[in-house]
Short mmCIF file of C-alpha atoms in Angstrom, two decimals:
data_model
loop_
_atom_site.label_atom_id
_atom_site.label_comp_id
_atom_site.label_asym_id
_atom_site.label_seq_id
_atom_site.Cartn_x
_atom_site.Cartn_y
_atom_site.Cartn_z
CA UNK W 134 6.71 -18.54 -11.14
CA UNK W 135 7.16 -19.13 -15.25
CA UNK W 136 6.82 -16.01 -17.66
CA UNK W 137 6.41 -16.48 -21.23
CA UNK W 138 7.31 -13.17 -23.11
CA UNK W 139 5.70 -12.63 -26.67
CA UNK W 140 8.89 -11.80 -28.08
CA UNK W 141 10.08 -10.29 -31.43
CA UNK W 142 14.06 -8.85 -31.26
CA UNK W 143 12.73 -5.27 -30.37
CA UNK W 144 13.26 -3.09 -27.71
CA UNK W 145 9.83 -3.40 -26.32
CA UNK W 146 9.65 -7.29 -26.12
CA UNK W 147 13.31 -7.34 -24.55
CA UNK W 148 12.41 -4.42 -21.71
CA UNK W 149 9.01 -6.32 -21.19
CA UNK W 150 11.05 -9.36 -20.23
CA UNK W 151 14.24 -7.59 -18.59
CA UNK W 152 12.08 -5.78 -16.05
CA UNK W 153 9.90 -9.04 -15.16
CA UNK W 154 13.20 -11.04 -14.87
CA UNK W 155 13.61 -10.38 -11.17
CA UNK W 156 10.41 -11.72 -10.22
CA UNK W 157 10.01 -14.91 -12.97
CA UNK W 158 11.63 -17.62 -14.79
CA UNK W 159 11.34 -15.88 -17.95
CA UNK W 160 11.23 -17.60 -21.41
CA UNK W 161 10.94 -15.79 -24.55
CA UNK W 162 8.40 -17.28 -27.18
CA UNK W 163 8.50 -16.17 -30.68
CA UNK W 164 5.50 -17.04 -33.13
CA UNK W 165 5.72 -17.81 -36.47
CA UNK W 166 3.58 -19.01 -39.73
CA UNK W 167 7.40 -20.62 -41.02
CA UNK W 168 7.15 -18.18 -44.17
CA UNK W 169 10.41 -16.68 -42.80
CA UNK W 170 12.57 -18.16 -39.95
CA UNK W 171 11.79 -15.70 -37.66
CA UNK W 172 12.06 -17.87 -35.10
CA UNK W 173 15.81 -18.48 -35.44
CA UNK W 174 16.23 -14.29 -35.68
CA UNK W 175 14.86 -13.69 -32.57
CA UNK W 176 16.54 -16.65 -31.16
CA UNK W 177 19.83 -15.06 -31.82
CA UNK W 178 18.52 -11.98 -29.74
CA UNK W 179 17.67 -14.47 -27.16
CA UNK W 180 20.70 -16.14 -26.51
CA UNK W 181 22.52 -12.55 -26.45
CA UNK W 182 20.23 -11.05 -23.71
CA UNK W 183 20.77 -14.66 -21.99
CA UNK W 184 17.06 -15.92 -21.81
CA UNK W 185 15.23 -19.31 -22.91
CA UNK W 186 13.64 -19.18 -26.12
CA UNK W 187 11.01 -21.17 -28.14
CA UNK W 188 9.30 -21.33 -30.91
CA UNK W 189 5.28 -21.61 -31.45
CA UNK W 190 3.55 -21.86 -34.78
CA UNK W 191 0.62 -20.55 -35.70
CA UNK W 192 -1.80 -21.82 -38.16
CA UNK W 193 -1.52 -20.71 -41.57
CA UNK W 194 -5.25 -19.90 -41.67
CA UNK W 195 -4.72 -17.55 -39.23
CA UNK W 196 -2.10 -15.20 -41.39
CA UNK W 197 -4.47 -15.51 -44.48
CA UNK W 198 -6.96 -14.14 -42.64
CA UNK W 199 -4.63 -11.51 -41.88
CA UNK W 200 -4.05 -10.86 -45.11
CA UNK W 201 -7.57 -10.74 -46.38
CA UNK W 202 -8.01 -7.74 -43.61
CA UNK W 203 -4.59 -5.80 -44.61
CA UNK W 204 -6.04 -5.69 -48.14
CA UNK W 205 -9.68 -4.94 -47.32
CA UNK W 206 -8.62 -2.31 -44.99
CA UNK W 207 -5.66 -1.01 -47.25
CA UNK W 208 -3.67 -0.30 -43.76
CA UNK W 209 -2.41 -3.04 -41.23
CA UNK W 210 -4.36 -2.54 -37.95
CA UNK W 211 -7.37 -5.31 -37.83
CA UNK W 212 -4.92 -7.84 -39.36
CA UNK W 213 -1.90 -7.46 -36.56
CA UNK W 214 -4.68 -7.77 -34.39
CA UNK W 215 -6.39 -10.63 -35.42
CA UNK W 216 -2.76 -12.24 -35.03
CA UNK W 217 -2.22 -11.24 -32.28
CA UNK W 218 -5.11 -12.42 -30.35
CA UNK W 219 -4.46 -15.44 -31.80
CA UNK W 220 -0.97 -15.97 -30.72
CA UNK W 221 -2.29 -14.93 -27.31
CA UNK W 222 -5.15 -17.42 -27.15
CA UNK W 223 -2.01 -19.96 -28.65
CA UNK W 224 0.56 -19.52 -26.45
CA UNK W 225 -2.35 -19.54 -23.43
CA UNK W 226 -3.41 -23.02 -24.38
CA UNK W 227 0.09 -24.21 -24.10
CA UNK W 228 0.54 -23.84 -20.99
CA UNK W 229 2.52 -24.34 -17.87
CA UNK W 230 2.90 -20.58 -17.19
CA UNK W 231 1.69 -17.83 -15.25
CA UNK W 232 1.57 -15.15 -16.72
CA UNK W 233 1.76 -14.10 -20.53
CA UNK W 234 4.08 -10.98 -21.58
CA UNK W 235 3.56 -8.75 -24.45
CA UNK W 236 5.78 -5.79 -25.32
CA UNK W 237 2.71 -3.11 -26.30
CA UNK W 238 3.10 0.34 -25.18
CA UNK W 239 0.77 3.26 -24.25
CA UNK W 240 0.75 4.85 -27.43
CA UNK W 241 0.41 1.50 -29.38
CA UNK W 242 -1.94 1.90 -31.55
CA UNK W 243 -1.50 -1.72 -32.75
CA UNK W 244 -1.44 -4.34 -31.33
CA UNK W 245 -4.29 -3.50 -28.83
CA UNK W 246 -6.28 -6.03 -26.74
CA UNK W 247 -9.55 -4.99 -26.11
CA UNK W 248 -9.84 -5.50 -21.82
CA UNK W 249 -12.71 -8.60 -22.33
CA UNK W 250 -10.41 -10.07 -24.78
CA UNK W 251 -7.29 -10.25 -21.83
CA UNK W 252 -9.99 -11.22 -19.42
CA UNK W 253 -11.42 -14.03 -21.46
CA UNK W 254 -8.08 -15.49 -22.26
CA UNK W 255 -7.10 -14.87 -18.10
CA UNK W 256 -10.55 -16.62 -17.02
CA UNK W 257 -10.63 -19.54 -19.74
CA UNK W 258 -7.05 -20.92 -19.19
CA UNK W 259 -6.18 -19.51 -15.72
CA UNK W 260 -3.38 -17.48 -16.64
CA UNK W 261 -2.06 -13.91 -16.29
CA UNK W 262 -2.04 -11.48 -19.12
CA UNK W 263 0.11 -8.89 -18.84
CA UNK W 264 1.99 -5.82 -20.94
CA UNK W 265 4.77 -4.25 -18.68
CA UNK W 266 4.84 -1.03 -20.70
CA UNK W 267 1.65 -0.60 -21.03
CA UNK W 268 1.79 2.67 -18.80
CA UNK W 269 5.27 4.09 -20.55
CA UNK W 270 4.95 6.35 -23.44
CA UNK W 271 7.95 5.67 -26.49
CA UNK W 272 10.19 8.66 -24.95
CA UNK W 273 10.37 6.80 -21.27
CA UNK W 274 10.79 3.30 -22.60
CA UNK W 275 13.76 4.63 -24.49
CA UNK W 276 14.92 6.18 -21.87
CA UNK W 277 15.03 2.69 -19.97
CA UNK W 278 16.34 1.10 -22.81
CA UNK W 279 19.19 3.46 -23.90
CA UNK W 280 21.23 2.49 -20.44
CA UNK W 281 20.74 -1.20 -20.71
CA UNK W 282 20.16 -2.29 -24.60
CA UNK W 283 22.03 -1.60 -27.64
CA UNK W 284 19.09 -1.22 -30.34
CA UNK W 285 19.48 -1.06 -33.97
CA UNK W 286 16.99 1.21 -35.39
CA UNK W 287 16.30 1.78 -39.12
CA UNK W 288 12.85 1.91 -41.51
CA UNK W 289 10.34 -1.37 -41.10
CA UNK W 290 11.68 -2.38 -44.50
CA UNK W 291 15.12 -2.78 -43.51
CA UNK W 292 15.21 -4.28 -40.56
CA UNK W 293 15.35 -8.28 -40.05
CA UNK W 294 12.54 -8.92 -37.18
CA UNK W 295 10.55 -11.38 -35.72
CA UNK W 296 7.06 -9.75 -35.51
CA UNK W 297 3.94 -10.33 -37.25
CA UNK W 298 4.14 -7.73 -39.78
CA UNK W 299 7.72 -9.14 -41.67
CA UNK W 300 5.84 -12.67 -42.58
CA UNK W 301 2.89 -10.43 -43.61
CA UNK W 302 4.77 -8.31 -45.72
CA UNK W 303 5.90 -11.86 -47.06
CA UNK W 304 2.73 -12.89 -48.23
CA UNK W 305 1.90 -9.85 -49.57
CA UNK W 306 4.90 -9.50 -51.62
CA UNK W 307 4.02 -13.27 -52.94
CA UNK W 308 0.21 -12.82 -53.83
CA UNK W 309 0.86 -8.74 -54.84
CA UNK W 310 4.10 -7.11 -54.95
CA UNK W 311 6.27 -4.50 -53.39
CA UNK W 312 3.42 -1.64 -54.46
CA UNK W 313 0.95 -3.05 -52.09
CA UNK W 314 2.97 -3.67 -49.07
CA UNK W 315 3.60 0.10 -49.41
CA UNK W 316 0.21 1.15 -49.62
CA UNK W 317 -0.91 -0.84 -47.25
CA UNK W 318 1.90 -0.57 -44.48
CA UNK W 319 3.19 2.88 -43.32
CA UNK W 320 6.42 3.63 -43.41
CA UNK W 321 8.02 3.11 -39.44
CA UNK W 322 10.83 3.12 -37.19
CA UNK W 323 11.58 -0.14 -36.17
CA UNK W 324 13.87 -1.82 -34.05
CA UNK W 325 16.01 -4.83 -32.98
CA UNK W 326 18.25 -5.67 -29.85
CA UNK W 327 21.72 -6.36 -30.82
CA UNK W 328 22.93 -6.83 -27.64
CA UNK W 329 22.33 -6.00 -23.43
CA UNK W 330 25.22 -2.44 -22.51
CA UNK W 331 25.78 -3.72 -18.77
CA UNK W 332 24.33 -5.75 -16.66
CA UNK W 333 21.28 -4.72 -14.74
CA UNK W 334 22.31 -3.53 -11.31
CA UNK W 335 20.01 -3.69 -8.31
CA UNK W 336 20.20 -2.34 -4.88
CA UNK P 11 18.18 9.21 -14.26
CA UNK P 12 15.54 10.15 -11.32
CA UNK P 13 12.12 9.14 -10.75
CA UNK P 14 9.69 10.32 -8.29
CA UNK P 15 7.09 7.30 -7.59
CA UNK P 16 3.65 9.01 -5.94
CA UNK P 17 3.40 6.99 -2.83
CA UNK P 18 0.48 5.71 -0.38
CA UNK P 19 2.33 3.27 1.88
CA UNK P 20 -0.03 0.36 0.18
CA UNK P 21 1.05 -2.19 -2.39
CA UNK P 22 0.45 -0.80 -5.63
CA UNK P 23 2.89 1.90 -5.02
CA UNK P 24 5.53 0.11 -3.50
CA UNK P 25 5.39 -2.58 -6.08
CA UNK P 26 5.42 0.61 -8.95
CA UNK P 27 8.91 1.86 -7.30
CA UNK P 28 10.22 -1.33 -6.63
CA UNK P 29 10.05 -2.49 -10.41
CA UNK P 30 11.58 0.75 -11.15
CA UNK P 31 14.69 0.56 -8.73
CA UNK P 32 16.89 -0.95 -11.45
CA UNK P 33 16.51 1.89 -13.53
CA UNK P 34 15.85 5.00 -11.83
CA UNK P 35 17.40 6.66 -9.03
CA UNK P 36 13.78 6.24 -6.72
CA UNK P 37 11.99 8.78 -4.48
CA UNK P 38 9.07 8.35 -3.14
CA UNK P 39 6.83 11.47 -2.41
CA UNK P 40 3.13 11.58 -0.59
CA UNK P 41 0.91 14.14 -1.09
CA UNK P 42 -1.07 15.88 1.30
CA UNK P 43 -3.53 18.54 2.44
CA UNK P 44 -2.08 18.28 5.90
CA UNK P 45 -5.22 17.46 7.83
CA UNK P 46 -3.85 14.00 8.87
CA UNK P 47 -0.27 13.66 8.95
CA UNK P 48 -0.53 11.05 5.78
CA UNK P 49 3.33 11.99 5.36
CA UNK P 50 4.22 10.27 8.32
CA UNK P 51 2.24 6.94 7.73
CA UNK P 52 3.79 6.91 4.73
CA UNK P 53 7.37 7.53 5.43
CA UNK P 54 7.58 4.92 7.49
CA UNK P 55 6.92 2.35 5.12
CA UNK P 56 9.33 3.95 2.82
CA UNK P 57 11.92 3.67 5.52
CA UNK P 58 11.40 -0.06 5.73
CA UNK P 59 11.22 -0.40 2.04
CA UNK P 60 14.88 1.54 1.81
CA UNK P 61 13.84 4.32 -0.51
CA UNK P 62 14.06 8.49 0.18
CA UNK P 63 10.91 10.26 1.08
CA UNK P 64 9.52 13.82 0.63
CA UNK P 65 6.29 15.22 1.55
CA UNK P 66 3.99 17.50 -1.05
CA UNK P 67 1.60 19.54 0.35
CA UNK P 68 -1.44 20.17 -2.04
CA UNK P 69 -3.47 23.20 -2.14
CA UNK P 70 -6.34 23.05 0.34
CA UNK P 71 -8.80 24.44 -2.12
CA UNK P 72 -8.13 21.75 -4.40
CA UNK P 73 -9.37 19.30 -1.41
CA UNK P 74 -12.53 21.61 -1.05
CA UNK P 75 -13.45 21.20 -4.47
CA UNK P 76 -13.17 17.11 -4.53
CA UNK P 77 -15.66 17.37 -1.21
CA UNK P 78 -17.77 19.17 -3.09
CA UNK P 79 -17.85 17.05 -6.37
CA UNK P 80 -17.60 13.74 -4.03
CA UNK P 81 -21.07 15.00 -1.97
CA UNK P 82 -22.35 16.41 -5.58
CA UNK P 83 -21.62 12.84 -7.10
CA UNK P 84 -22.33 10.47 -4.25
CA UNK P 85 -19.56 8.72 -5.28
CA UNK P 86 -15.67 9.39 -5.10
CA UNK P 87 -14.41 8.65 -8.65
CA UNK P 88 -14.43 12.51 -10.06
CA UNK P 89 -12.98 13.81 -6.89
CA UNK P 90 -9.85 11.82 -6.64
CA UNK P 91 -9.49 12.39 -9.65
CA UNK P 92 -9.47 15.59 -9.45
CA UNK P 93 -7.16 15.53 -6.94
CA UNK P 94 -4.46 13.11 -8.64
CA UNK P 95 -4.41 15.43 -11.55
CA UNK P 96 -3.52 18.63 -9.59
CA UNK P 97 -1.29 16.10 -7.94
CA UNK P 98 0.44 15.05 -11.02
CA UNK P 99 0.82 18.61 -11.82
CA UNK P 100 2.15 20.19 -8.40
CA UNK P 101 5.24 17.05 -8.64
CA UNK P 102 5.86 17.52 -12.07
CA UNK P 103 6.06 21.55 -11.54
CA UNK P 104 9.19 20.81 -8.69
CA UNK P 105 11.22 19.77 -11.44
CA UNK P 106 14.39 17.58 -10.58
CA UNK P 107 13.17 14.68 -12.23
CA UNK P 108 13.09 12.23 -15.48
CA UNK P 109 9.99 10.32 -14.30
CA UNK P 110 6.58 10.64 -12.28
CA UNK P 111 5.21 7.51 -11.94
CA UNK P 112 1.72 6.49 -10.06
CA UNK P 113 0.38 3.01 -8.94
CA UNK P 114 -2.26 2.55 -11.10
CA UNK P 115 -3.35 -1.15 -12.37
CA UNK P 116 -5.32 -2.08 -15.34
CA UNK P 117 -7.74 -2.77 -13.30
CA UNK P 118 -8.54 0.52 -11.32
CA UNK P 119 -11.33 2.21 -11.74
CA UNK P 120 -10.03 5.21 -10.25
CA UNK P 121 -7.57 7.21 -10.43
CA UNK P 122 -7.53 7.08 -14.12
CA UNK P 123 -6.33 9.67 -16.26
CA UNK P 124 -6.99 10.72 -19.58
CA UNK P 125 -4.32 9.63 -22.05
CA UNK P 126 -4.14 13.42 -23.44
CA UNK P 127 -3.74 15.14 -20.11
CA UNK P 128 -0.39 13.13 -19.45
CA UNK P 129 0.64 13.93 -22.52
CA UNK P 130 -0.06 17.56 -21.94
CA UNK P 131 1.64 17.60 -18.26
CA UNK P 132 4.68 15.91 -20.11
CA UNK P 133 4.92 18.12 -22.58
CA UNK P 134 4.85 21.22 -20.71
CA UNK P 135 7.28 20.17 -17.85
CA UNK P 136 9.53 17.86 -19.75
CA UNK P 137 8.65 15.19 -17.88
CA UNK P 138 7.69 11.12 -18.43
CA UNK P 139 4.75 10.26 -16.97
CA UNK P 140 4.48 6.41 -16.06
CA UNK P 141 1.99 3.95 -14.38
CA UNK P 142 4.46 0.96 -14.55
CA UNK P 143 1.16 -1.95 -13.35
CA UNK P 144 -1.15 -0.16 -15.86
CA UNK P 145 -0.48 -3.48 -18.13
CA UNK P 146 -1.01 -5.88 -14.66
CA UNK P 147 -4.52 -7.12 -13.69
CA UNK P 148 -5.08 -7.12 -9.69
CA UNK P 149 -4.11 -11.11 -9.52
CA UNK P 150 -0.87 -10.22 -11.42
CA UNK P 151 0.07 -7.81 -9.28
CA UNK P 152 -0.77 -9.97 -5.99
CA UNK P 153 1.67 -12.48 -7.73
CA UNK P 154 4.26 -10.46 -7.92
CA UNK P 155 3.78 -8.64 -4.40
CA UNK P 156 3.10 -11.81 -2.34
CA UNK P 157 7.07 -12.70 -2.76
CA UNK P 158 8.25 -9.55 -2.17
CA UNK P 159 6.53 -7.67 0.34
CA UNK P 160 4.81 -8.28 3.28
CA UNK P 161 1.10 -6.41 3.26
CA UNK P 162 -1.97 -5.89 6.12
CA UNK P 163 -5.24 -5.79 4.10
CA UNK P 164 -8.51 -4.94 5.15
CA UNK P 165 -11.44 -2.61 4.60
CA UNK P 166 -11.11 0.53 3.51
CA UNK P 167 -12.53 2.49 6.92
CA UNK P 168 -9.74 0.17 9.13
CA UNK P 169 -6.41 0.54 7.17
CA UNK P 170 -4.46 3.93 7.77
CA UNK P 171 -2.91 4.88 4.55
CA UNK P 172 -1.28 7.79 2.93
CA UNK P 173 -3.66 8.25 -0.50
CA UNK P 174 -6.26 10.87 -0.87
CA UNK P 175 -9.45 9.03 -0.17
CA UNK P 176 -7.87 9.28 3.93
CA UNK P 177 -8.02 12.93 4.26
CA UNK P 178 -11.31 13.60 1.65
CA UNK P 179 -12.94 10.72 4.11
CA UNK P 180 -11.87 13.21 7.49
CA UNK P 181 -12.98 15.98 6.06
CA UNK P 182 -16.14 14.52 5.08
CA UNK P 183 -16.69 13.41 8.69
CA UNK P 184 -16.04 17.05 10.03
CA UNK P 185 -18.35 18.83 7.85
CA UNK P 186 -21.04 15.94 7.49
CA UNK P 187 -21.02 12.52 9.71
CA UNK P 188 -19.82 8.58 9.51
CA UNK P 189 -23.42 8.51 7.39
CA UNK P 190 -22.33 10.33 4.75
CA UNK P 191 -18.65 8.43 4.67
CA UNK P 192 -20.51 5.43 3.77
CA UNK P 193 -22.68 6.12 1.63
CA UNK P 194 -20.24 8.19 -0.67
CA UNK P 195 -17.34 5.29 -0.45
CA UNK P 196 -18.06 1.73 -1.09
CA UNK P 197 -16.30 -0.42 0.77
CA UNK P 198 -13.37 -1.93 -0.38
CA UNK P 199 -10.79 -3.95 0.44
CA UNK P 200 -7.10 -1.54 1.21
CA UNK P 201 -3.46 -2.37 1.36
CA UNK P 202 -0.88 -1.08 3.55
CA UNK P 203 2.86 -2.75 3.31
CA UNK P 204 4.47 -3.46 6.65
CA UNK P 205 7.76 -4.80 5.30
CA UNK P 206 9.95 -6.52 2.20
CA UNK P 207 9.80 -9.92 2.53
CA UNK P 208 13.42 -10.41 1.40
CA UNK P 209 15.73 -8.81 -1.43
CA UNK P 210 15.46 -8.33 -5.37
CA UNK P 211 17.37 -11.45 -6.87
CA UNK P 212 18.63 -10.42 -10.17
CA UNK P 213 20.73 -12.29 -13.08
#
């Protein structure tokens, strides 16, 4: 059975693929608009946690969209979203899997699938959607993660990631400037894999 | 790190603890009112799965009140409920532990629990709080069981199990009849795991 984990160098997309890697050929997939080559950061991730990893783009349309949203709605929420549906819906049509990973966790407030939206996707391409954290809060995925990942954590503007937002941020900076990304994006925690602590052990 | 993995003997549950074993030191604990000896039913599953097993008993009156919400209702979903929050409660009050965690999948109707009362039991005892197929749909979850263990189905009045609906179903039938049973429980199709089908393979 073939997993394909939406993945972005974080914690949350490397423990979403760690803990299904007992039960599927996992592959990580990383999406991109090709603003940034976020596809080759997150590949380096890849290759130290010792999965597969591809590359899907997205089309352009999709991220201006995105964009269009961000500034409407002065904060990020509708456009990650709308991206992330899309990259669902993308990676879906692909594909030759079984089930499709995200990294979201329970107190996510973005991205977050509405339950239709999963079951559309499921139904229309016969495929599993599925987000392994989903029932962890932030304090027990760390807790998971601290024993198996080392994690470089820092503010969203200073770390190098493969997610939606840092090609967002791009655009902005290129039709605005560093002022709007601000206002529009809060200031988080982010983080990014450097490398796996041990290996996993099993009984 | 130690996690105690509420535990019916059916699938749901074992899959929850078995997707934890890498990470948590894992016991399994039933809870019960003691009318049936659910403990038993379920340890023995547990011993076949390999993992430790305690026994909780639950406050009778907490029982009472579910039969009275469940006859009040016509329908089951507030009483277990009720009964799977006092549950959550009386495991997290033992202490000894990182982690509670509970079966529930995306898809279940019921138990479900409001995001701010697991907050509030985690806050008070220190404890995580984790559902780890919350983000798994029921075909998911049958994906990843059917390799791993080995499970009886059937309807709901011919499986014995170790969850709540068992003894709130018995002590329907001694204060009312088989008549009231059915109409208060639809039927529904329950799980019971007789064995692992073979070990974890891990990279």
């Amino acid at each position: 059975m073939k997993a394909r984990v939406m993945f972005s160098g974080g914690k949350d997309s490397a423990l979403s693929a760690i803990l299904l890697d007992p039960y599927f050929d996992v592959e990580l997939v990383t999406c991109t608009f090709s603003l940034i080559d976020v596809g080759n950061i997150a590949r380096k991730v890849a290759d130290e946690l010792g999965f597969d990893h591809s590359v899907v783009e997205l089309e352009r349309s999709v991220l201006d969209e995105a964009l269009e949203m961000a500034v409407e709605d002065n904060f990020p929420k509708n456009a990650i979203n709308h991206i992330h549906s899309h990259a669902l819906e993308k990676i879906a049509a692909c594909g030759g899997v079984d089930m499709i990973v995200d990294g979201i966790r329970r107190d996510d407030r973005v991205p977050r699938m509405d339950l239709s939206r999963l079951r559309s996707i499921e139904d229309r391409y016969g495929v599993h959607c599925a987000s392994p954290l989903q029932g962890f809060g932030r304090a027990a995925v760390d807790l998971m993660v601290c024993e198996h990942l080392e994690v470089e954590e820092g503010l969203s503007d200073r770390i190098s990631k493969a997610d939606y937002e840092t090609e967002l941020r791009y655009l902005i900076r290129q039709k605005y400037d560093d002022e709007k990304i601000l206002s529009i994006f809060p200031k988080h925690v982010q983080s990014r894999v450097l490398r796996k602590i041990k290996e996993k052990t099993t009984n």
